PDB file of C-alpha atoms in Angstrom:
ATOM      1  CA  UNK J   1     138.685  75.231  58.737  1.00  0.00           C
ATOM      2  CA  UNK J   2     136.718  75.469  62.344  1.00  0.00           C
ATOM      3  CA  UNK J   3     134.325  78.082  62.430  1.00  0.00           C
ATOM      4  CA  UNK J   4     134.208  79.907  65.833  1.00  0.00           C
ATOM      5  CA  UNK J   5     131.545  79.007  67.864  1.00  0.00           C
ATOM      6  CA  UNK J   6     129.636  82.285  68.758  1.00  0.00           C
ATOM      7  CA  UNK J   7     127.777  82.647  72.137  1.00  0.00           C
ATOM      8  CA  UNK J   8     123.867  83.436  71.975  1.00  0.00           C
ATOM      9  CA  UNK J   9     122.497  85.217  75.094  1.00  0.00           C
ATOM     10  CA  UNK J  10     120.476  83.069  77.006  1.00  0.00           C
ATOM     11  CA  UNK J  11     116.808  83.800  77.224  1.00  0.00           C
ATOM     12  CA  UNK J  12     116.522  84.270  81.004  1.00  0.00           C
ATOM     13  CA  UNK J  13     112.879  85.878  81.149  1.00  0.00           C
ATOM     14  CA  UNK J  14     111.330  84.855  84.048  1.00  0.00           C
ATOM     15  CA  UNK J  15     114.623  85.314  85.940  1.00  0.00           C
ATOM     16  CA  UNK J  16     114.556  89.195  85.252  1.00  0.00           C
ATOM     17  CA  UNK J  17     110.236  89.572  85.809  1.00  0.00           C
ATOM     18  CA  UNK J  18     111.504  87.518  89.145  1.00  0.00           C
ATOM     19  CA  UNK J  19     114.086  89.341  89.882  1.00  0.00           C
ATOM     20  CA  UNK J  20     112.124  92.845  89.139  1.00  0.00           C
ATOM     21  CA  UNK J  21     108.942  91.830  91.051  1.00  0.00           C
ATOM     22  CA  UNK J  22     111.918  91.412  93.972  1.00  0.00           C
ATOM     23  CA  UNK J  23     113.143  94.368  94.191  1.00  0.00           C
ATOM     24  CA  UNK J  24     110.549  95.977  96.228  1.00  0.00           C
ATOM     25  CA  UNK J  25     111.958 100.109  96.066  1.00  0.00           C
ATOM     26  CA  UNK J  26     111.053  99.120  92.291  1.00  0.00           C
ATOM     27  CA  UNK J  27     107.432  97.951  92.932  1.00  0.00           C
ATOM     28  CA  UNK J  28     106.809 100.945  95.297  1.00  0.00           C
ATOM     29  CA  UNK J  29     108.039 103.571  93.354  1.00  0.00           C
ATOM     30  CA  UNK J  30     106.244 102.212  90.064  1.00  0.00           C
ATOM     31  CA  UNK J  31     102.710 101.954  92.226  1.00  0.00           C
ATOM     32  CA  UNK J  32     103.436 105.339  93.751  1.00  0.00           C
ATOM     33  CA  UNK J  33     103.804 106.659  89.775  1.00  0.00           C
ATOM     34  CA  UNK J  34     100.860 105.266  88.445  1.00  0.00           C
ATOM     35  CA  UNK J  35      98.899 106.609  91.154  1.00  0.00           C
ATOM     36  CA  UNK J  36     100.259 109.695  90.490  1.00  0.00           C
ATOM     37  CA  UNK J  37      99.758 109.620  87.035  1.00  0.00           C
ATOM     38  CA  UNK J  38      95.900 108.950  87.359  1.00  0.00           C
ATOM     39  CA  UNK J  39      95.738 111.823  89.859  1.00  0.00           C
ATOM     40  CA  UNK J  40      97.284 114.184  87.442  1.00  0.00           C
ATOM     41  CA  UNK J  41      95.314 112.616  84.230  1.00  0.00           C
ATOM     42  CA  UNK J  42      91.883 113.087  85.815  1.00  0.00           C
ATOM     43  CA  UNK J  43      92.351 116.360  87.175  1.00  0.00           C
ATOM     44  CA  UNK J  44      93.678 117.304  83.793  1.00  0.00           C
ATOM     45  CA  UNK J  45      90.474 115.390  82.250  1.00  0.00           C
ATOM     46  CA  UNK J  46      88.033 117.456  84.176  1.00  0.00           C
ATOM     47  CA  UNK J  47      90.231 121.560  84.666  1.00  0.00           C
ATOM     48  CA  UNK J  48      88.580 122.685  81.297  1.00  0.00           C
ATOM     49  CA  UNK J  49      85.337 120.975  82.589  1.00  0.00           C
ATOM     50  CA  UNK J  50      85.507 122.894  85.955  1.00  0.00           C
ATOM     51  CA  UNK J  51      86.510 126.084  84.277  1.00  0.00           C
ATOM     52  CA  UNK J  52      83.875 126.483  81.364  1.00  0.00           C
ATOM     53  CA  UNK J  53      81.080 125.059  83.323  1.00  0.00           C
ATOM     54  CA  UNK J  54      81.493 125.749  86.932  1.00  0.00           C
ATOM     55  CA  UNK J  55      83.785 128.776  87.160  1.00  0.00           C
ATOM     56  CA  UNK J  56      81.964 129.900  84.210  1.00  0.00           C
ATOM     57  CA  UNK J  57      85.150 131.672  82.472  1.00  0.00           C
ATOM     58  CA  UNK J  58      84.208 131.884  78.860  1.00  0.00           C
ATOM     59  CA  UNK J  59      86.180 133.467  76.834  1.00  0.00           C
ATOM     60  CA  UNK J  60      89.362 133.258  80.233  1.00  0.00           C
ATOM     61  CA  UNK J  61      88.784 129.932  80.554  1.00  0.00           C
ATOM     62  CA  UNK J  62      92.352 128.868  78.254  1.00  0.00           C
ATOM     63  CA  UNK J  63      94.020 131.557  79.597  1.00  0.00           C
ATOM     64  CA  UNK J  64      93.623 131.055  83.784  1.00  0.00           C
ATOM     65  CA  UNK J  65      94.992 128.124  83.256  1.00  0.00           C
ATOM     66  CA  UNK J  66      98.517 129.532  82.407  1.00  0.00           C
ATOM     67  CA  UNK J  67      99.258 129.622  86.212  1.00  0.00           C
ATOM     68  CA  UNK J  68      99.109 125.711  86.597  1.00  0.00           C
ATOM     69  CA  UNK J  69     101.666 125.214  84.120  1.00  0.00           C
ATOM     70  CA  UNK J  70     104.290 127.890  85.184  1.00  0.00           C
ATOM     71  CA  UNK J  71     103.411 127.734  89.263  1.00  0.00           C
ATOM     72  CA  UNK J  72     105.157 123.944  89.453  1.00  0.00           C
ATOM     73  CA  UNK J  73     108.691 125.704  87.934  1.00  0.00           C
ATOM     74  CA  UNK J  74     108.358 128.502  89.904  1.00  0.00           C
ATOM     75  CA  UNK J  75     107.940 126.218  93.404  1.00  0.00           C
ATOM     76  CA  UNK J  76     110.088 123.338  92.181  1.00  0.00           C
ATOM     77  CA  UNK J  77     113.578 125.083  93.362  1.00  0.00           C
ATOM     78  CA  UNK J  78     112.288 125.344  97.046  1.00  0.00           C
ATOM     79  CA  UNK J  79     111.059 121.572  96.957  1.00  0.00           C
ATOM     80  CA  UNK J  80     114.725 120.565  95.641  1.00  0.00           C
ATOM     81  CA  UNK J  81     116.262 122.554  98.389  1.00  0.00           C
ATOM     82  CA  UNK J  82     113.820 120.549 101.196  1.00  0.00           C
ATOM     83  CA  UNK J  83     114.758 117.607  99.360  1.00  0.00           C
ATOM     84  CA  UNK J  84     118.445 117.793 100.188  1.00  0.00           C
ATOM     85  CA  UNK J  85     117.175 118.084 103.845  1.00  0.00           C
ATOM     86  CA  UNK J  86     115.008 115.566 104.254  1.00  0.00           C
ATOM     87  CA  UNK J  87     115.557 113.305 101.463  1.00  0.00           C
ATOM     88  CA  UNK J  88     113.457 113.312  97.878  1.00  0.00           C
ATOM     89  CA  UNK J  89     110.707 110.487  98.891  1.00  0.00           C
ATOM     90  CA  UNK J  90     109.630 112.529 102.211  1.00  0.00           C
ATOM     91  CA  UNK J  91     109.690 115.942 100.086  1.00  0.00           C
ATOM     92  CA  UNK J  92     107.022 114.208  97.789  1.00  0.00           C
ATOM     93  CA  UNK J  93     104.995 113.296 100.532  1.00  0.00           C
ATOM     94  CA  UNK J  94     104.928 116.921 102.031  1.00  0.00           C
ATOM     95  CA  UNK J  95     104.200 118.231  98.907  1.00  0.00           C
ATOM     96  CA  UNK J  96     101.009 116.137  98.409  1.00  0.00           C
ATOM     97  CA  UNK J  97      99.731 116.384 101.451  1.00  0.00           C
ATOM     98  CA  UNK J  98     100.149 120.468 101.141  1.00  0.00           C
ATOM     99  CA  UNK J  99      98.374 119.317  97.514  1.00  0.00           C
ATOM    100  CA  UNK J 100      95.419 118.034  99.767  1.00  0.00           C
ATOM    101  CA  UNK J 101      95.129 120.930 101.887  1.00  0.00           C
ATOM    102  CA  UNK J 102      95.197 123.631  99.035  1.00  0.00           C
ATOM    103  CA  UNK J 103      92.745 121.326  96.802  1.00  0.00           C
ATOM    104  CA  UNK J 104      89.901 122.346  98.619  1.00  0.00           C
ATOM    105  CA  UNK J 105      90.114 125.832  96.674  1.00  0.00           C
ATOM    106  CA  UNK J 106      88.557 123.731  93.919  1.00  0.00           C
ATOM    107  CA  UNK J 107      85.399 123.826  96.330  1.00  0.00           C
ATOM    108  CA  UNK J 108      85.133 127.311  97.389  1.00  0.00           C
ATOM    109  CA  UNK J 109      86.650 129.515  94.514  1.00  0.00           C
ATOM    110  CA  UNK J 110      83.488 131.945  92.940  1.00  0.00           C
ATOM    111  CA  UNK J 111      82.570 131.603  89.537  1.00  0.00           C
ATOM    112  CA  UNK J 112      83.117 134.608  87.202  1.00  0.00           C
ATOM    113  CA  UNK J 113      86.416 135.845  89.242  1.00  0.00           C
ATOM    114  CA  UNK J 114      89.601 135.707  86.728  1.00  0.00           C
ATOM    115  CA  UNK J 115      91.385 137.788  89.392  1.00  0.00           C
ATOM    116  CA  UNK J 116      91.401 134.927  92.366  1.00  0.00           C
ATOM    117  CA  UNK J 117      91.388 132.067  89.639  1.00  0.00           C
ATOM    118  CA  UNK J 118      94.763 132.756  88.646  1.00  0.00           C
ATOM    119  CA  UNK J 119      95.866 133.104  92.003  1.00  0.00           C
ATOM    120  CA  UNK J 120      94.380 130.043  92.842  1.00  0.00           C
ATOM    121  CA  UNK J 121      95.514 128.146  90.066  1.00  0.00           C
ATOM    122  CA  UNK J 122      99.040 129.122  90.526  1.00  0.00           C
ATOM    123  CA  UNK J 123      99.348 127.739  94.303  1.00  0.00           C
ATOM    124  CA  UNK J 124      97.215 124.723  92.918  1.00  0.00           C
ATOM    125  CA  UNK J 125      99.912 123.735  90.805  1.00  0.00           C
ATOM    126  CA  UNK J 126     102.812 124.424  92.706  1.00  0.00           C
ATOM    127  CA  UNK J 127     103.811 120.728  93.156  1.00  0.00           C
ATOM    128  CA  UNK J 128     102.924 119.846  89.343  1.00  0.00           C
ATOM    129  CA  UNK J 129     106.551 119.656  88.867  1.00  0.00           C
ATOM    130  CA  UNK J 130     107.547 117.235  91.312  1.00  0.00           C
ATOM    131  CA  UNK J 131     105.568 114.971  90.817  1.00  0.00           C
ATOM    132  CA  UNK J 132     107.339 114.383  87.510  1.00  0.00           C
ATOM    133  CA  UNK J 133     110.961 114.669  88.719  1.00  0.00           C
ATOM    134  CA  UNK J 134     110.904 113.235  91.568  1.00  0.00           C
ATOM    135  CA  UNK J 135     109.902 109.568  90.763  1.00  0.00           C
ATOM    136  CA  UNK J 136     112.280 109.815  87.929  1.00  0.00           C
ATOM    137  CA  UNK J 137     115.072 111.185  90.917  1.00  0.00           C
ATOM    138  CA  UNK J 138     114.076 108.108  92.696  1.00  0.00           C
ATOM    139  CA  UNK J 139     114.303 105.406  89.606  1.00  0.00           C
ATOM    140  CA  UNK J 140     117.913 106.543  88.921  1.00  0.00           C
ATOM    141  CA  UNK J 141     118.785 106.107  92.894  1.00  0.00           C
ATOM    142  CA  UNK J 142     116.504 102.377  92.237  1.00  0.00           C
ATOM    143  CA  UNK J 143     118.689 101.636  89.667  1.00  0.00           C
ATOM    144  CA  UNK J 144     122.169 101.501  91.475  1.00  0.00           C
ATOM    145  CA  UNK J 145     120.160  98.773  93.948  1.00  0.00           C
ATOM    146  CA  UNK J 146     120.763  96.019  90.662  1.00  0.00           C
ATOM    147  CA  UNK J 147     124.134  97.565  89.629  1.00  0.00           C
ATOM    148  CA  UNK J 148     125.738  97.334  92.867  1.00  0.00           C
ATOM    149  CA  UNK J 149     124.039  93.235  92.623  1.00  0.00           C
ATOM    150  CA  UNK J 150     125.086  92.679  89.243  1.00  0.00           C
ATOM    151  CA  UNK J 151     127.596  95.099  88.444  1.00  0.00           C
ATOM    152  CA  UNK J 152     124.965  95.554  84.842  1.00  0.00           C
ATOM    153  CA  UNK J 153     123.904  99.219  84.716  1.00  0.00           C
ATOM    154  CA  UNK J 154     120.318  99.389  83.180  1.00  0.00           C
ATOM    155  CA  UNK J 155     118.994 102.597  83.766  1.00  0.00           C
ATOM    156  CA  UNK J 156     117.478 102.735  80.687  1.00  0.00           C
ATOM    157  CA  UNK J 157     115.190  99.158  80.807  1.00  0.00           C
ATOM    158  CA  UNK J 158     114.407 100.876  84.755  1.00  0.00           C
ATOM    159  CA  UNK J 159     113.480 104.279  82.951  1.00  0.00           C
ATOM    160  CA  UNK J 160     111.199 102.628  80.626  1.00  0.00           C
ATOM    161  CA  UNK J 161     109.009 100.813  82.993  1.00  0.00           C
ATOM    162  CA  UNK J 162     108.517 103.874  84.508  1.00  0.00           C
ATOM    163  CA  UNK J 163     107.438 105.611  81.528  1.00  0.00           C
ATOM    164  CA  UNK J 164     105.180 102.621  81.108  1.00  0.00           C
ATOM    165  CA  UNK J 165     103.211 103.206  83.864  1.00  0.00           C
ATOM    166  CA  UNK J 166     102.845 106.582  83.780  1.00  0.00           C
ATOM    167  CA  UNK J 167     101.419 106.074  79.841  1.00  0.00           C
ATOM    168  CA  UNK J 168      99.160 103.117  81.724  1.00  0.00           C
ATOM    169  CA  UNK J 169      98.155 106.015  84.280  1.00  0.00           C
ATOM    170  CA  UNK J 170      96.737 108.343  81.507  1.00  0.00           C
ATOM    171  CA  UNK J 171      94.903 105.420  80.445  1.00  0.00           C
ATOM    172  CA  UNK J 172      93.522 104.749  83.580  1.00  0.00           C
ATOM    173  CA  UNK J 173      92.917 108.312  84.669  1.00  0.00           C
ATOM    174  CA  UNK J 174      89.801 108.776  81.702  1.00  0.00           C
ATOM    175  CA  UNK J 175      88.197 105.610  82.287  1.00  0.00           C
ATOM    176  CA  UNK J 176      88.416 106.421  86.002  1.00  0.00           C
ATOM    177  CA  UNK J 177      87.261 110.228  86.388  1.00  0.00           C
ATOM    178  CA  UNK J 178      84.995 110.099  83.222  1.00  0.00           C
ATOM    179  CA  UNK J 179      82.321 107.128  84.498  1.00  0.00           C
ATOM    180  CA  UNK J 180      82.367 109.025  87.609  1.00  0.00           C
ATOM    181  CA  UNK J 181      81.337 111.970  86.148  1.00  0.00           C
ATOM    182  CA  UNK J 182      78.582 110.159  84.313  1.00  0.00           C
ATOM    183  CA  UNK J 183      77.394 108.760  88.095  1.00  0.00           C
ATOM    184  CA  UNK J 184      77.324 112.765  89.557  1.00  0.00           C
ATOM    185  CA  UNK J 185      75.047 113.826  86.554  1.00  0.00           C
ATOM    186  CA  UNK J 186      77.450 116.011  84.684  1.00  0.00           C
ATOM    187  CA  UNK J 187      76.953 116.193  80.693  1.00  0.00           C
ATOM    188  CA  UNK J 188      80.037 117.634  79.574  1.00  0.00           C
ATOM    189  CA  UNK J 189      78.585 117.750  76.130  1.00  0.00           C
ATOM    190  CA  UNK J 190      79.244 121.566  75.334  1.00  0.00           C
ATOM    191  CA  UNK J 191      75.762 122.775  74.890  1.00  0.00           C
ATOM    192  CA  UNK J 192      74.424 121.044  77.851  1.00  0.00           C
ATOM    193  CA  UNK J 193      72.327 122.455  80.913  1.00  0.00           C
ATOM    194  CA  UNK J 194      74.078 120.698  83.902  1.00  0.00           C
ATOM    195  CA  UNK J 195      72.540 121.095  87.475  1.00  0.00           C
ATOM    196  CA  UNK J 196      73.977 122.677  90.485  1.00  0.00           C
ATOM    197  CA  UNK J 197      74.342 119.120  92.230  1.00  0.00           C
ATOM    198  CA  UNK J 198      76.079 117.852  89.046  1.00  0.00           C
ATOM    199  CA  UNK J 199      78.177 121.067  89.115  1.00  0.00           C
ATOM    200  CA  UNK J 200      78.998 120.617  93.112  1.00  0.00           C
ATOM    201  CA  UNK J 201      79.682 116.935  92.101  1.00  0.00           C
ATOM    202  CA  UNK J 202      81.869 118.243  90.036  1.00  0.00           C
ATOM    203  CA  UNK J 203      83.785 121.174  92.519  1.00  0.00           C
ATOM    204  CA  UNK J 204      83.880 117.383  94.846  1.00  0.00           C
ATOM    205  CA  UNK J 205      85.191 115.133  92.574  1.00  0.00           C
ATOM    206  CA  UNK J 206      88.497 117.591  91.539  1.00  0.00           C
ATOM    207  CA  UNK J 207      89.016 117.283  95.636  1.00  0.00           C
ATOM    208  CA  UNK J 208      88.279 113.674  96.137  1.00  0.00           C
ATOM    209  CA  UNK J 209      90.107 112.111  93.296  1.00  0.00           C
ATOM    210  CA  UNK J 210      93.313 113.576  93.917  1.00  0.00           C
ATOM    211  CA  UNK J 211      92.805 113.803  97.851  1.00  0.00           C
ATOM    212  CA  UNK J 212      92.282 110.037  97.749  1.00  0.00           C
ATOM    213  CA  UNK J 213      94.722 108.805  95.069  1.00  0.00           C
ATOM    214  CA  UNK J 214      97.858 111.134  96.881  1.00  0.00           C
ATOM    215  CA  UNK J 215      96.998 109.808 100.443  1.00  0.00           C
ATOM    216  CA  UNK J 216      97.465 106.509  98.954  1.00  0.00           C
ATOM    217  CA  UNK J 217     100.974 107.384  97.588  1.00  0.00           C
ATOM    218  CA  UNK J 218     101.985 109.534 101.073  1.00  0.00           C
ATOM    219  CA  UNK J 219     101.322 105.659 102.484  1.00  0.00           C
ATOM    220  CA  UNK J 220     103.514 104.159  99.913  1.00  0.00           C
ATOM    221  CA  UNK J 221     106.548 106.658  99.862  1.00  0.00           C
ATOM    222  CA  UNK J 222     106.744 107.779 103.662  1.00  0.00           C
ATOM    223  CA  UNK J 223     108.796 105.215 104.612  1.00  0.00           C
ATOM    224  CA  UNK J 224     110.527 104.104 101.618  1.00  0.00           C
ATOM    225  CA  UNK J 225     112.761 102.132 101.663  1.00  0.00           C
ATOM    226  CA  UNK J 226     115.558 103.300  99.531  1.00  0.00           C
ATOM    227  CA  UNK J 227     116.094 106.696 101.729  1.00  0.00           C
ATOM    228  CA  UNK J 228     119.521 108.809 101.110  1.00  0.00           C
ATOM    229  CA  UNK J 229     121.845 107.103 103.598  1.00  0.00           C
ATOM    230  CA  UNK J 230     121.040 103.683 102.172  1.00  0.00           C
ATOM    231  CA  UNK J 231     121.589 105.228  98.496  1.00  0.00           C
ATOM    232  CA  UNK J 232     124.871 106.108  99.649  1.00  0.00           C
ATOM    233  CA  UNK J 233     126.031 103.191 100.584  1.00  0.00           C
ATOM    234  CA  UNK J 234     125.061 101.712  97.414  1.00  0.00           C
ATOM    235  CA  UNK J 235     127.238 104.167  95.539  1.00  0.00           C
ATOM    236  CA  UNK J 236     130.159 102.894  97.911  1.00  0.00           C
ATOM    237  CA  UNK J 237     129.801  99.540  97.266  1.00  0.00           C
ATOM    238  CA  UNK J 238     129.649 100.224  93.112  1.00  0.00           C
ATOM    239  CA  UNK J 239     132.825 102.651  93.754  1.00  0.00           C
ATOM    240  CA  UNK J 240     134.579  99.457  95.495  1.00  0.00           C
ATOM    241  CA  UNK J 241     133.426  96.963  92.794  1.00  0.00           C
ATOM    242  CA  UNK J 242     135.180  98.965  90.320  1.00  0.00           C
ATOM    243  CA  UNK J 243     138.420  97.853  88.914  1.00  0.00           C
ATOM    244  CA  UNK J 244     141.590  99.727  89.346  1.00  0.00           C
ATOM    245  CA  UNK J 245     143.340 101.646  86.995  1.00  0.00           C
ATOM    246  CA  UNK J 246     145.679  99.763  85.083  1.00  0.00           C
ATOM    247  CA  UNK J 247     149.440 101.871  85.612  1.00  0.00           C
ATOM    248  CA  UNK J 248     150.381 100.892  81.843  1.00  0.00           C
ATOM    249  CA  UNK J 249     153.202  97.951  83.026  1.00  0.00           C
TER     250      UNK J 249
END
């Protein structure tokens, strides 16, 4: 007897790298993550830095940082509710460039005050929790531009590179802030005398990291160039490339 001939999926790698490197909402929102993800690594890096050494905090220093990881929940309702007026890629640009204003408390807060370092800390973090759910908003809109294309949903292999660069960002975030810290003269061995310039180099560099690495993302995401209207239509054309329901004759 014949045996069936079974089909093997054909390798087609350099078609989908191609057809990825294409599809330039992709490309921006993947750059805009990994900068993100090196702006919230090195700050992350250096808080218990700042805290122990410049804030001097002691035996605080674990617990004023409580307000950075409650503050982004707490603000993250109002930033869904601008989102839905101005669209999600313009609400992460406002909220990093309110990020950059409110940053330069890192310069100016006194060392020794609990009190104003946990109300500091919890405006500081107020946009923590964007900056995680919107990109992943965005790479589920992303994802409808190659179903409505291919009619193949693959939110999933989309989600993944995502995740992939944000792991590649906390990679990049130590060997970035870490060096630099080595170049301002701070020893953040835990029994070492550090200077006040190494200190203020320190106060600068939780500004100037962030500050830089989020105006480079405002540039990327302002005008983006999947925006709400355009997702829309995208979800039309999917709804009209679906088949009809059969009527059962």
């Amino acid at each position: 007897p014949k045996q069936a001939k079974v089909s093997r999926p054909v390798n087609d790698a350099p078609g989908q790298v191609s057809s990825l490197v294409k599809n330039r909402p992709l490309m921006l929102l993947l750059a805009a993550n990994l900068l993100l993800g090196i702006a919230a690594g090195g700050v992350a890096g250096m808080l218990l830095f700042y805290v122990e050494d410049v804030l001097r905090l002691e035996s605080w220093a674990s617990l004023s940082m409580v307000p950075l990881i409650f503050s982004g929940l707490l603000f993250l309702p109002g930033f869904l509710a601008l989102s839905r007026r101005v669209g999600k890629h313009r609400t992460l640009c406002y909220a990093l460039i309110f990020q950059i204003a409110i940053s330069f408390l890192f310069l100016v807060l006194p060392a020794e005050n609990v009190v104003l370092t946990l109300i500091a800390f919890l405006v500081l973090g107020s946009s923590q929790a964007l900056t995680s759910y919107v990109p992943r908003a965005i790479m589920a809109d992303v994802t409808d531009i190659d179903l409505a294309e291919t009619g193949v949903q693959k939110t999933g292999y989309y989600m993944s590179l995502l995740q992939s660069s944000s792991k590649i960002a906390a990679a990049l975030a130590v060997g970035i802030s870490y060096p630099i810290l080595g170049l301002i003269g701070f020893d953040p061995a835990p029994d070492a005398v550090n200077s006040q310039d190494a200190l203020f180099g320190l106060r600068m560099l939780m500004v100037a990291l962030p500050g830089v690495v989020f105006a480079l993302v405002i540039l990327i995401m302002w005008n983006f160039p999947l925006g709400e209207a355009h997702h829309q239509e995208l979800r039309q054309r999917i709804l009209d490339q679906e088949p009809e329901p059969s009527d059962g004759t």
